[in-house]
CSV table of C-alpha atoms in Angstrom, one decimal:
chain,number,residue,atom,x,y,z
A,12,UNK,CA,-7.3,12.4,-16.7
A,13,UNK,CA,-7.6,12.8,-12.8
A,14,UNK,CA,-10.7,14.1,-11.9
A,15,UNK,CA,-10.2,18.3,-11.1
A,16,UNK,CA,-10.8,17.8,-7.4
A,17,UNK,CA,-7.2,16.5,-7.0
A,18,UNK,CA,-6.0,19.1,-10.0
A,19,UNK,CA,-3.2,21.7,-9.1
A,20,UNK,CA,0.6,22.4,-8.0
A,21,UNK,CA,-0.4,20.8,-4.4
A,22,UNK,CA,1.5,17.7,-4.3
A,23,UNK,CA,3.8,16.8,-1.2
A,24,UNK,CA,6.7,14.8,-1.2
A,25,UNK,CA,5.4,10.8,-0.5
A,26,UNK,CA,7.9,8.1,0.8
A,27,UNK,CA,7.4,4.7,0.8
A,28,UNK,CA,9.5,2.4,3.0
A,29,UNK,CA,8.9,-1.8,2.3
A,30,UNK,CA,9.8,-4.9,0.6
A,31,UNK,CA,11.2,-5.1,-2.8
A,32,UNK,CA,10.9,-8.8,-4.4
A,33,UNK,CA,10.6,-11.1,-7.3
A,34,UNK,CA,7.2,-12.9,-7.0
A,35,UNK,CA,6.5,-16.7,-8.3
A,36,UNK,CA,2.6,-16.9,-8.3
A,37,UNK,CA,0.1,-19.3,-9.2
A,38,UNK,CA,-3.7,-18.5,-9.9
A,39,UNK,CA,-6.3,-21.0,-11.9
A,40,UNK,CA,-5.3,-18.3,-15.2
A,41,UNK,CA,-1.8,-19.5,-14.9
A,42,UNK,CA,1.5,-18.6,-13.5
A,43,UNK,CA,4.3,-16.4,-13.7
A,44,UNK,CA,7.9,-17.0,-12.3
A,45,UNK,CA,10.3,-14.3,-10.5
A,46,UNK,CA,8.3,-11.4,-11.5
A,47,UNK,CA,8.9,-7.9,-10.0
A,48,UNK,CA,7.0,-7.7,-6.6
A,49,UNK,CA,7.2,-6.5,-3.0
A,50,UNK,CA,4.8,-3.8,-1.5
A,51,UNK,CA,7.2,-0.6,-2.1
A,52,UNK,CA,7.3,-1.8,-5.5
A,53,UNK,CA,3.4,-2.3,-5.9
A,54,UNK,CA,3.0,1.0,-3.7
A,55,UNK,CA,5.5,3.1,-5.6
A,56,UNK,CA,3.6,2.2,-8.9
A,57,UNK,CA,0.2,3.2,-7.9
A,58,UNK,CA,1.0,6.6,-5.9
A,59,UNK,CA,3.3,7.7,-9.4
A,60,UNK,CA,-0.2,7.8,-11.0
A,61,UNK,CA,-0.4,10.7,-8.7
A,62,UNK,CA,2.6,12.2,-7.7
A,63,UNK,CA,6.5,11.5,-7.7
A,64,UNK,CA,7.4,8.6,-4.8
A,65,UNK,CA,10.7,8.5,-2.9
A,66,UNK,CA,11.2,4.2,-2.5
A,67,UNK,CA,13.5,2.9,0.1
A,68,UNK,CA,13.9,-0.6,-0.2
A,69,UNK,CA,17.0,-2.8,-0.8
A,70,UNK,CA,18.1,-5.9,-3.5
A,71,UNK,CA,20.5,-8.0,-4.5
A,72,UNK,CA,22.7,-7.3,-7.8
A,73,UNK,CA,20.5,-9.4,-9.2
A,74,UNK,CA,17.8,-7.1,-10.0
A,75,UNK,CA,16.9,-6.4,-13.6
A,76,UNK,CA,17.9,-3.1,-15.1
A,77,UNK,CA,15.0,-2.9,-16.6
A,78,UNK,CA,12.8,-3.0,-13.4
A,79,UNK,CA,14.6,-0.1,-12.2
A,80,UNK,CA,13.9,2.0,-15.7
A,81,UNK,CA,10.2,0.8,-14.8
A,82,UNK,CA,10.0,2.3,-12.0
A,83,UNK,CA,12.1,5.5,-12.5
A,84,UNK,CA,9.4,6.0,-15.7
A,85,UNK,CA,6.9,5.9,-13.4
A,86,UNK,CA,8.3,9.0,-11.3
A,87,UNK,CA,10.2,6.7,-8.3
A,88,UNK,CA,13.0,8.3,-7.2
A,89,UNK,CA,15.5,5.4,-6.8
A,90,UNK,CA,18.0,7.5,-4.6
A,91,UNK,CA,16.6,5.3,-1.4
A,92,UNK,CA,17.3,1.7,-2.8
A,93,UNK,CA,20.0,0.0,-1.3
A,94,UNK,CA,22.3,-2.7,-3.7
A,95,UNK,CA,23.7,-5.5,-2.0
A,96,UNK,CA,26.7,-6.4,-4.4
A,97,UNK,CA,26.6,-10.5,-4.2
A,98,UNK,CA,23.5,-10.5,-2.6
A,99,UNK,CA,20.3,-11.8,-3.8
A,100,UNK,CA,16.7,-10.0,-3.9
A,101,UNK,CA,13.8,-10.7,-1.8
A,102,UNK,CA,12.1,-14.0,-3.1
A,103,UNK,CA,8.3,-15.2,-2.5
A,104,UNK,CA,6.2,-18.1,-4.3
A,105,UNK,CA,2.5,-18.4,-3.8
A,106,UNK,CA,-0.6,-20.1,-5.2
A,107,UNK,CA,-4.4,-18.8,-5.0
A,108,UNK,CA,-7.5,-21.4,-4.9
A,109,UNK,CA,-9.6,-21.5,-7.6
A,110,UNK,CA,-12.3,-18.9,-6.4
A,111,UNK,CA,-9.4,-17.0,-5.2
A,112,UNK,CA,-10.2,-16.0,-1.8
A,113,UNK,CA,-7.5,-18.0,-0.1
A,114,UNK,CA,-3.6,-18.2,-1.1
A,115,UNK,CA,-0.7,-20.8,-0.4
A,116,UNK,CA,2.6,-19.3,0.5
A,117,UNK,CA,4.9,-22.0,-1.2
A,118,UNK,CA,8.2,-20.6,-0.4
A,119,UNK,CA,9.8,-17.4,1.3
A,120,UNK,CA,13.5,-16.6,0.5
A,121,UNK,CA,14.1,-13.1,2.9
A,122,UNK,CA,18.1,-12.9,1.3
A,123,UNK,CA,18.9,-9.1,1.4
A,124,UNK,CA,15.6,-8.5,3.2
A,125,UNK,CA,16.1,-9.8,6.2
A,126,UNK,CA,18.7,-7.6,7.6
A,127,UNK,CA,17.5,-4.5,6.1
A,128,UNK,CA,17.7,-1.6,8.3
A,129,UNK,CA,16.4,1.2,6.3
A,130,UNK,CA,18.6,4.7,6.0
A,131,UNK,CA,16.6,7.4,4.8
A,132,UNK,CA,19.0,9.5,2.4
A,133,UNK,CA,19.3,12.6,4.0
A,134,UNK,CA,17.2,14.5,1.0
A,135,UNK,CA,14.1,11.9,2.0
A,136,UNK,CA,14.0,12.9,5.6
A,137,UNK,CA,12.0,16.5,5.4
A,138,UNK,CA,9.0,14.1,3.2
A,139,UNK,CA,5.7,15.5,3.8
A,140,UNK,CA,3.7,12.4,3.3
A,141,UNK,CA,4.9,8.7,4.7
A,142,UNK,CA,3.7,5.0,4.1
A,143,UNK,CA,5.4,2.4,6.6
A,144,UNK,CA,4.4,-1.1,4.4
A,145,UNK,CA,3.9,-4.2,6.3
A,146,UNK,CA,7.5,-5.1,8.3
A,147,UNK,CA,8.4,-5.5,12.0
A,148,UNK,CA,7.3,-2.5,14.1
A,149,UNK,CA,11.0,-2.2,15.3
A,150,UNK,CA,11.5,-1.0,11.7
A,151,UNK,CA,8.7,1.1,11.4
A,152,UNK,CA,9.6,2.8,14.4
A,153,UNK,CA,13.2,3.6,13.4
A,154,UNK,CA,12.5,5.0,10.3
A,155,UNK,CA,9.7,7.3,12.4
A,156,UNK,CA,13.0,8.5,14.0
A,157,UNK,CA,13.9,10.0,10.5
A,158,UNK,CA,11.8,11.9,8.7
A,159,UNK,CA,11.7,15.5,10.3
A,160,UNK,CA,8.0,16.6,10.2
A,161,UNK,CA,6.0,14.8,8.3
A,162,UNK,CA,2.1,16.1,7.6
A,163,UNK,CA,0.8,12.3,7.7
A,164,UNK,CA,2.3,8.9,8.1
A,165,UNK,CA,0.4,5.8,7.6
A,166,UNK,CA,1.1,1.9,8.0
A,167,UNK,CA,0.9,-1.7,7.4
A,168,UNK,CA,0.7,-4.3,9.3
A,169,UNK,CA,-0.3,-8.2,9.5
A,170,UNK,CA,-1.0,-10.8,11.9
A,171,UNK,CA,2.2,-11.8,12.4
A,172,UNK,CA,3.1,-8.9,14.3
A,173,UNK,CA,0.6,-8.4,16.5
A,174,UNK,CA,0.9,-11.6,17.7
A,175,UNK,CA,4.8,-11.7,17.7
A,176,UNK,CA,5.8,-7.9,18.4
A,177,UNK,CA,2.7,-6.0,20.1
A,178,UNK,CA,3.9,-3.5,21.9
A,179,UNK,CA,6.2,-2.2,19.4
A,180,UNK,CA,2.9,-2.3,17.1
A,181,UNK,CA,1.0,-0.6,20.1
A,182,UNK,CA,4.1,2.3,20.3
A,183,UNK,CA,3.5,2.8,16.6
A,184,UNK,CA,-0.1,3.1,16.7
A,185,UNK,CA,0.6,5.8,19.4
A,186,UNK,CA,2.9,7.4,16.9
A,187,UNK,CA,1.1,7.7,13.8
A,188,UNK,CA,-2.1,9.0,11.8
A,189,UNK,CA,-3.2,6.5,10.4
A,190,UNK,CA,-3.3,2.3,10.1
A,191,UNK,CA,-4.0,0.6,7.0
A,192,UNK,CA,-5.1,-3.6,8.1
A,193,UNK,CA,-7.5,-5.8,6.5
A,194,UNK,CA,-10.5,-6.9,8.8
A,195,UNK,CA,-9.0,-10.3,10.7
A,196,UNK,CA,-6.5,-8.2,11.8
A,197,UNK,CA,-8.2,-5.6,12.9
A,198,UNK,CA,-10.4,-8.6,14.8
A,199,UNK,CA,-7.0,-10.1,16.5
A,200,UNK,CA,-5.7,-6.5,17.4
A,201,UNK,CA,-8.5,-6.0,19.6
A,202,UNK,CA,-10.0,-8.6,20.8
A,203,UNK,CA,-13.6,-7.7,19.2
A,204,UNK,CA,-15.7,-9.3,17.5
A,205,UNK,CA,-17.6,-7.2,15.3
A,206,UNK,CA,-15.5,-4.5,12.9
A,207,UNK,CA,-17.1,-1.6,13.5
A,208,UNK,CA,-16.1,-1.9,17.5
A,209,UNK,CA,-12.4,-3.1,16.6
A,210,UNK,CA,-12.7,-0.1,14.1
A,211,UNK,CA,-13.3,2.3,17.1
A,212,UNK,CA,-11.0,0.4,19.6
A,213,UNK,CA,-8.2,1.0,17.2
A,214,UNK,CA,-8.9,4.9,16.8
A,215,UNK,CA,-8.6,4.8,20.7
A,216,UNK,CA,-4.7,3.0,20.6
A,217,UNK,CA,-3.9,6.4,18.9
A,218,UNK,CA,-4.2,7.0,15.0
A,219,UNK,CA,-6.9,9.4,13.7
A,220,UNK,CA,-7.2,7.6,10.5
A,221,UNK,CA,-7.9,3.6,10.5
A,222,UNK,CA,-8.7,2.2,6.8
A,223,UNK,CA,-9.7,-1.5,7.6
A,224,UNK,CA,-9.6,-3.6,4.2
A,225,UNK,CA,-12.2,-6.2,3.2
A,226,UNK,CA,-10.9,-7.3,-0.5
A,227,UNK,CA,-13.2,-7.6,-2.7
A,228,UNK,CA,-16.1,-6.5,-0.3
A,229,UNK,CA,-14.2,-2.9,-0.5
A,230,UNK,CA,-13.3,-0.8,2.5
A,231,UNK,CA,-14.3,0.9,6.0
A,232,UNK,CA,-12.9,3.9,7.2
A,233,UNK,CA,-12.9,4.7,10.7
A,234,UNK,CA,-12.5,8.6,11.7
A,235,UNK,CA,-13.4,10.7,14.5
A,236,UNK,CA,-16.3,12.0,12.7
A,237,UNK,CA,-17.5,8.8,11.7
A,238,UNK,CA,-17.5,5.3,10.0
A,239,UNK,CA,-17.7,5.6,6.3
A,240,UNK,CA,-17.7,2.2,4.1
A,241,UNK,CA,-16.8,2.4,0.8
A,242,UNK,CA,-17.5,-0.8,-2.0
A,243,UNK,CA,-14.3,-2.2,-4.3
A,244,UNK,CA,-14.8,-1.5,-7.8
A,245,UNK,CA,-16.6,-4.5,-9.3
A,246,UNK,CA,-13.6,-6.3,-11.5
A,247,UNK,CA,-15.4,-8.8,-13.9
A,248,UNK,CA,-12.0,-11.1,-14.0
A,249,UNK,CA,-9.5,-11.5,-11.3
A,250,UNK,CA,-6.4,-12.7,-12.9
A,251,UNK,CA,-4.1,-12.5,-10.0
A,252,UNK,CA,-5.2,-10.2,-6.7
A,253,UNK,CA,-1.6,-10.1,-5.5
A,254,UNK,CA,-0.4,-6.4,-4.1
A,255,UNK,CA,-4.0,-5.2,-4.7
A,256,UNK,CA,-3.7,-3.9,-1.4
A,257,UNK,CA,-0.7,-2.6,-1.5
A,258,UNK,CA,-1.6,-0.5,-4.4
A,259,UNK,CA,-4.9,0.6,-3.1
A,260,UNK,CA,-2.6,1.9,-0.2
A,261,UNK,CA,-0.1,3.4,-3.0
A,262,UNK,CA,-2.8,5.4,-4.8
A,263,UNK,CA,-4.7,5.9,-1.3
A,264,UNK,CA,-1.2,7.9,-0.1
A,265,UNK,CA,-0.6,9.3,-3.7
A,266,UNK,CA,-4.3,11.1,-3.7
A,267,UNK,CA,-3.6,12.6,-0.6
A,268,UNK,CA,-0.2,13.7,-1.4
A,269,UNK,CA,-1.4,15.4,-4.7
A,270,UNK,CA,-4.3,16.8,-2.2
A,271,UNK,CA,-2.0,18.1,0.1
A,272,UNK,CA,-4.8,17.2,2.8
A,273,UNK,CA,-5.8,14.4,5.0
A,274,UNK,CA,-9.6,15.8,6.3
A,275,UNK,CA,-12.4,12.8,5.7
A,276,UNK,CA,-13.6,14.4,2.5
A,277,UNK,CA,-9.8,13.9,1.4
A,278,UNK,CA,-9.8,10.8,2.8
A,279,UNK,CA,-13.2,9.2,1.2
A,280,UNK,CA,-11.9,10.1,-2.4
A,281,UNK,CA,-8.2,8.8,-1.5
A,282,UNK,CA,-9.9,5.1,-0.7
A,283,UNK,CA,-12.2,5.7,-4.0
A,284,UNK,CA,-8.8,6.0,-5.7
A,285,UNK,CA,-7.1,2.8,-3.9
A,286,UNK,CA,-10.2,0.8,-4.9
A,287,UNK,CA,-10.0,1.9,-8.6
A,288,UNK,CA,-6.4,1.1,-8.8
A,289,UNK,CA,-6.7,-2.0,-6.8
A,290,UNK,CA,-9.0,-3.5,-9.5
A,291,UNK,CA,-6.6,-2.4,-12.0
A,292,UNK,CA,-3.9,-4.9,-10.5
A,293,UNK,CA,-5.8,-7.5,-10.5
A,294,UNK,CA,-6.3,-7.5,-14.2
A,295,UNK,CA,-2.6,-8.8,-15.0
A,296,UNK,CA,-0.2,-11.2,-13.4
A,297,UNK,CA,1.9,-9.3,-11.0
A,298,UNK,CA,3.3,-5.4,-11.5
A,299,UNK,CA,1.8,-6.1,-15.3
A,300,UNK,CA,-0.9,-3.9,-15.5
A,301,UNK,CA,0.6,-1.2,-13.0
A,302,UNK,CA,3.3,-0.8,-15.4
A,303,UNK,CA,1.1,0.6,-18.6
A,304,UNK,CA,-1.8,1.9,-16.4
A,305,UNK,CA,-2.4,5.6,-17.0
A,306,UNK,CA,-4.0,8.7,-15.3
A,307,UNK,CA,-6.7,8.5,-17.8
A,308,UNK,CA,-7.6,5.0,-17.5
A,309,UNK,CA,-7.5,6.5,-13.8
A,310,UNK,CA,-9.6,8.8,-14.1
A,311,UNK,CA,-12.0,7.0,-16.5
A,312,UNK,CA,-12.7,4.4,-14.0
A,313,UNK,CA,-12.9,6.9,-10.8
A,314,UNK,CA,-15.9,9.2,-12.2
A,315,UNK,CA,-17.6,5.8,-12.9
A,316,UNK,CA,-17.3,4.8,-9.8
A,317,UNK,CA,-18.5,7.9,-8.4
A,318,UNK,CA,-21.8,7.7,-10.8
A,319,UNK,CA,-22.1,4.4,-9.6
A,320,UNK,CA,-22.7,5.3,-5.9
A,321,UNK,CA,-25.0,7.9,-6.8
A,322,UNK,CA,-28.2,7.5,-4.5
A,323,UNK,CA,-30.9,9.1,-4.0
A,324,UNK,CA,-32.8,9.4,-1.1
């Protein structure tokens, strides 16, 4: 079960707006072909564990009925998902080295995805609790100009834009509470060259909350009260890391939103949570082991976590 911290009729409403895709991926444990992907989808999986998700996202009539049962099992609200009748769903093909710390992109197929312009429903728009995941600032910023009065709104974001689209990205950052990057780009936003320093700069372009990812060597969180670093949760085998961080940012967001909070204390268990999910996903190929993972197995793995960073001084 999850731990009684986060127990009790709290939860806020969490959106999620991002990519929805079928994923080809490769790892040295073998390979899977068009498999359900795309960071709303890996999001939307791990914040359910916590709390119900409103998903907008859009695909092609060629999505699988049964990926859409998935995910309204899981507690996604689907009213947000736009069907393109002809059109053909987000595609993506990638293959990881053998010791896994560096992927291939093979092939990118945008279809449907690259004109998305996401409408919130008008029953989204009053959602308490926001994620943003990784797409051009532009369309960040316009669905910003939707949701009413949110309590917290976090994002994504990648290299790509802050070379390509900075002062959108800077706008956002101006805009939000929070920033969710892993540590390269964190580097390139700033110009620094050390994290905790890009850590800080960030905090000064605007968002109180700046969770800087460092895979497998876990995460730092960068506050006004401080710089907390957290460790991943050892996983013995990595089968296939993809949307790890997207889920540590689904069950990051999903913790809070059950919380109802966003102080640091709130915020060290939330990224405790992502880490524990995280190393779920990257037990299975894909959305695999998302799709049967439970609040117990949850909960299991969070309180030994939590014993494991038990030190005394």
């Amino acid at each position: 079960m999850i731990p009684p911290f986060h127990q009790g009729d709290f939860s806020m409403s969490l959106l999620v707006v991002g990519s929805v895709a079928r994923d080809s991926i490769r790892t040295p444990y073998g390979e899977v072909q068009d498999a359900l992907g795309g960071a709303a989808v890996y999001f939307s999986l791990a914040a359910g564990i916590f709390t119900e998700v409103r998903m907008v996202g859009v695909v092609g009539d060629d999505f699988e009925a049964g990926d859409i049962e998935l995910l309204r099992s899981k507690g996604v609200d689907l009213a947000g998902l736009e069907v393109v009748e002809g059109g053909v769903t987000f595609r993506w093909s990638g293959e990881y080295s053998e010791d896994m710390n560096s992927r291939r992109t093979l092939s990118v197929e945008l279809n449907v995805f690259e004109h998305f312009r996401p409408v919130l429903p008008r029953g989204y728009r009053d959602s308490s609790f926001v994620f943003l995941a990784n797409a051009a600032p532009g369309t960040q910023l316009s669905v910003l100009e939707q949701v009413e009065e949110p309590v917290c709104v976090m994002a994504d974001t990648m290299d790509l834009w802050i070379g390509s689209a900075r002062d959108e990205l800077l706008e956002l950052l101006g805009r939000i509470d929070g920033i969710s990057l892993n540590d390269a780009e964190a580097l390139e936003l700033t110009g620094c060259r050390n994290l905790i320093d890009a850590g800080c700069a960030i905090l000064d372009m605007g968002p109180a909350n700046v969770v800087v990812k460092k895979g497998e060597h876990g995460a730092v969180l960068f506050t006004e009260a401080g710089v907390v670093a957290l460790p991943a949760y050892p996983t013995g085998k990595v089968i296939d890391p993809t949307g790890a961080g997207d889920s540590f940012a689904g069950a990051l967001m999903g913790s809070l939103s059950q919380a109802g909070a966003v102080d640091e204390e709130h915020l060290k268990t939330a990224i405790a949570y992502g880490s524990v999910v995280a190393s779920f996903t990257c037990e299975g190929f894909g959305t695999d082991r998302l799709a049967v993972l439970g609040a117990d197995e949850v909960g299991e793995r969070f309180m030994n976590y939590c014993d494991s960073l038990q030190i005394r001084r």
